[in-house]
Amino acid sequence: MSLVTLVSFDIDGTLEIGEPPGIVPIALVRTAKRLGYLVGSGSDRPLGYQRALWERLGIAADFTVLKHRLAELKARFPAAAYYHVGDTDTDARFASDAGFRFLRADAAAHRAWVTELFGASG
């Protein structure tokens, strides 16, 4: 069995539907799911809110977690790589503490990490 890639998305300031909106389009999340990645959210938003958001978007999230508990995902989901996409230094710290690679949701960084996650077709 080959291990998959796990990608956690912050919501507010990261996803285009966050409050405030971020630069990460929902289409990118759908691409990750289509590629077989484990996808979900790591946010300050309550878990019920996160689950309802994914349901509203019609995306079967593999997980929802409070961002300060990202490390728990490693125990639940063996993966080849762990990523957290977020827009703040707090996101970066929680990702780093949990052993995730942090991908900053800003225009300059976005171009580089989309290629890292999805290759040239991203």
Short mmCIF file of C-alpha atoms in Angstrom, two decimals:
data_model
loop_
_atom_site.label_atom_id
_atom_site.label_comp_id
_atom_site.label_asym_id
_atom_site.label_seq_id
_atom_site.Cartn_x
_atom_site.Cartn_y
_atom_site.Cartn_z
CA MET A 1 0.00 0.00 0.00
CA SER A 2 1.46 3.34 -0.99
CA LEU A 3 1.03 6.24 1.36
CA VAL A 4 -0.93 9.29 0.31
CA THR A 5 -0.46 13.01 0.82
CA LEU A 6 -2.49 14.74 3.54
CA VAL A 7 -3.42 18.41 3.12
CA SER A 8 -5.03 20.45 5.87
CA PHE A 9 -6.55 23.81 4.97
CA ASP A 10 -7.11 26.71 7.32
CA ILE A 11 -10.43 28.39 6.48
CA ASP A 12 -10.50 32.11 7.30
CA GLY A 13 -7.98 34.11 5.29
CA THR A 14 -6.97 30.97 3.39
CA LEU A 15 -9.91 29.50 1.46
CA GLU A 16 -11.78 31.74 -0.97
CA ILE A 17 -14.96 31.19 1.07
CA GLY A 18 -13.33 32.12 4.40
CA GLU A 19 -14.04 35.23 6.48
CA PRO A 20 -12.05 37.10 5.30
CA PRO A 21 -11.72 35.37 1.93
CA GLY A 22 -8.34 33.87 1.09
CA ILE A 23 -6.63 33.08 -2.19
CA VAL A 24 -7.08 29.29 -2.21
CA PRO A 25 -9.90 28.35 -4.60
CA ILE A 26 -12.26 25.51 -3.72
CA ALA A 27 -11.36 24.06 -7.13
CA LEU A 28 -7.85 23.40 -5.76
CA VAL A 29 -9.33 21.45 -2.84
CA ARG A 30 -11.39 19.44 -5.32
CA THR A 31 -8.23 18.74 -7.35
CA ALA A 32 -6.50 17.41 -4.24
CA LYS A 33 -9.45 15.09 -3.55
CA ARG A 34 -9.50 13.93 -7.18
CA LEU A 35 -5.79 13.04 -6.88
CA GLY A 36 -6.58 10.86 -3.88
CA TYR A 37 -5.09 13.15 -1.23
CA LEU A 38 -6.51 13.12 2.28
CA VAL A 39 -8.11 16.56 2.57
CA GLY A 40 -9.76 18.49 5.38
CA SER A 41 -9.54 21.54 7.56
CA GLY A 42 -7.36 22.60 10.45
CA SER A 43 -8.99 25.77 11.74
CA ASP A 44 -9.94 27.77 14.82
CA ARG A 45 -13.56 27.31 13.74
CA PRO A 46 -15.58 24.77 15.76
CA LEU A 47 -15.62 21.25 14.33
CA GLY A 48 -19.37 21.44 13.64
CA TYR A 49 -18.85 24.59 11.58
CA GLN A 50 -16.02 22.91 9.64
CA ARG A 51 -18.09 19.80 8.90
CA ALA A 52 -21.07 21.90 7.78
CA LEU A 53 -18.80 23.94 5.50
CA TRP A 54 -17.49 20.86 3.69
CA GLU A 55 -20.99 19.43 3.44
CA ARG A 56 -22.29 22.71 1.95
CA LEU A 57 -19.46 22.59 -0.61
CA GLY A 58 -20.23 18.96 -1.47
CA ILE A 59 -16.72 17.85 -0.53
CA ALA A 60 -16.26 14.69 1.53
CA ALA A 61 -13.61 15.94 3.94
CA ASP A 62 -11.43 13.21 5.39
CA PHE A 63 -11.00 15.11 8.65
CA THR A 64 -11.77 18.28 10.57
CA VAL A 65 -9.52 19.36 13.41
CA LEU A 66 -8.76 22.39 15.51
CA LYS A 67 -5.45 23.69 14.18
CA HIS A 68 -3.67 23.36 17.51
CA ARG A 69 -4.38 19.61 17.28
CA LEU A 70 -2.81 18.97 13.86
CA ALA A 71 -0.39 16.47 15.42
CA GLU A 72 -3.32 14.13 16.09
CA LEU A 73 -3.80 13.71 12.34
CA LYS A 74 -0.43 11.99 12.05
CA ALA A 75 -1.58 9.31 14.45
CA ARG A 76 -4.90 8.87 12.62
CA PHE A 77 -3.65 9.01 9.03
CA PRO A 78 -0.36 7.48 7.92
CA ALA A 79 0.77 9.58 4.95
CA ALA A 80 3.84 10.12 2.81
CA ALA A 81 3.64 13.89 3.37
CA TYR A 82 1.73 16.27 5.62
CA TYR A 83 0.89 19.84 4.59
CA HIS A 84 -1.01 22.65 6.28
CA VAL A 85 -2.09 25.61 4.18
CA GLY A 86 -2.70 28.78 6.16
CA ASP A 87 -2.28 32.53 6.20
CA THR A 88 -0.86 33.39 9.62
CA ASP A 89 2.25 32.90 11.71
CA THR A 90 0.03 30.96 14.13
CA ASP A 91 -0.78 28.51 11.33
CA ALA A 92 2.95 28.23 10.61
CA ARG A 93 3.78 27.53 14.25
CA PHE A 94 1.09 24.87 14.75
CA ALA A 95 2.05 23.21 11.45
CA SER A 96 5.72 23.17 12.34
CA ASP A 97 5.07 21.90 15.87
CA ALA A 98 3.01 19.03 14.41
CA GLY A 99 5.67 18.11 11.84
CA PHE A 100 3.69 19.43 8.86
CA ARG A 101 5.17 21.39 5.98
CA PHE A 102 3.58 24.84 6.13
CA LEU A 103 2.35 26.37 2.87
CA ARG A 104 1.56 30.08 3.15
CA ALA A 105 -1.66 31.23 1.48
CA ASP A 106 -0.32 34.34 -0.21
CA ALA A 107 0.05 35.05 -3.91
CA ALA A 108 3.84 34.68 -4.17
CA ALA A 109 4.11 31.49 -2.11
CA HIS A 110 0.97 30.03 -3.68
CA ARG A 111 2.57 29.78 -7.14
CA ALA A 112 5.45 27.72 -5.73
CA TRP A 113 3.49 25.34 -3.54
CA VAL A 114 0.76 24.62 -6.07
CA THR A 115 3.53 23.17 -8.24
CA GLU A 116 4.92 21.27 -5.24
CA LEU A 117 1.55 19.69 -4.49
CA PHE A 118 0.20 19.16 -7.99
CA GLY A 119 3.17 19.28 -10.37
CA ALA A 120 3.26 21.40 -13.51
CA SER A 121 -0.44 20.79 -14.16
CA GLY A 122 -1.44 22.50 -10.87
#
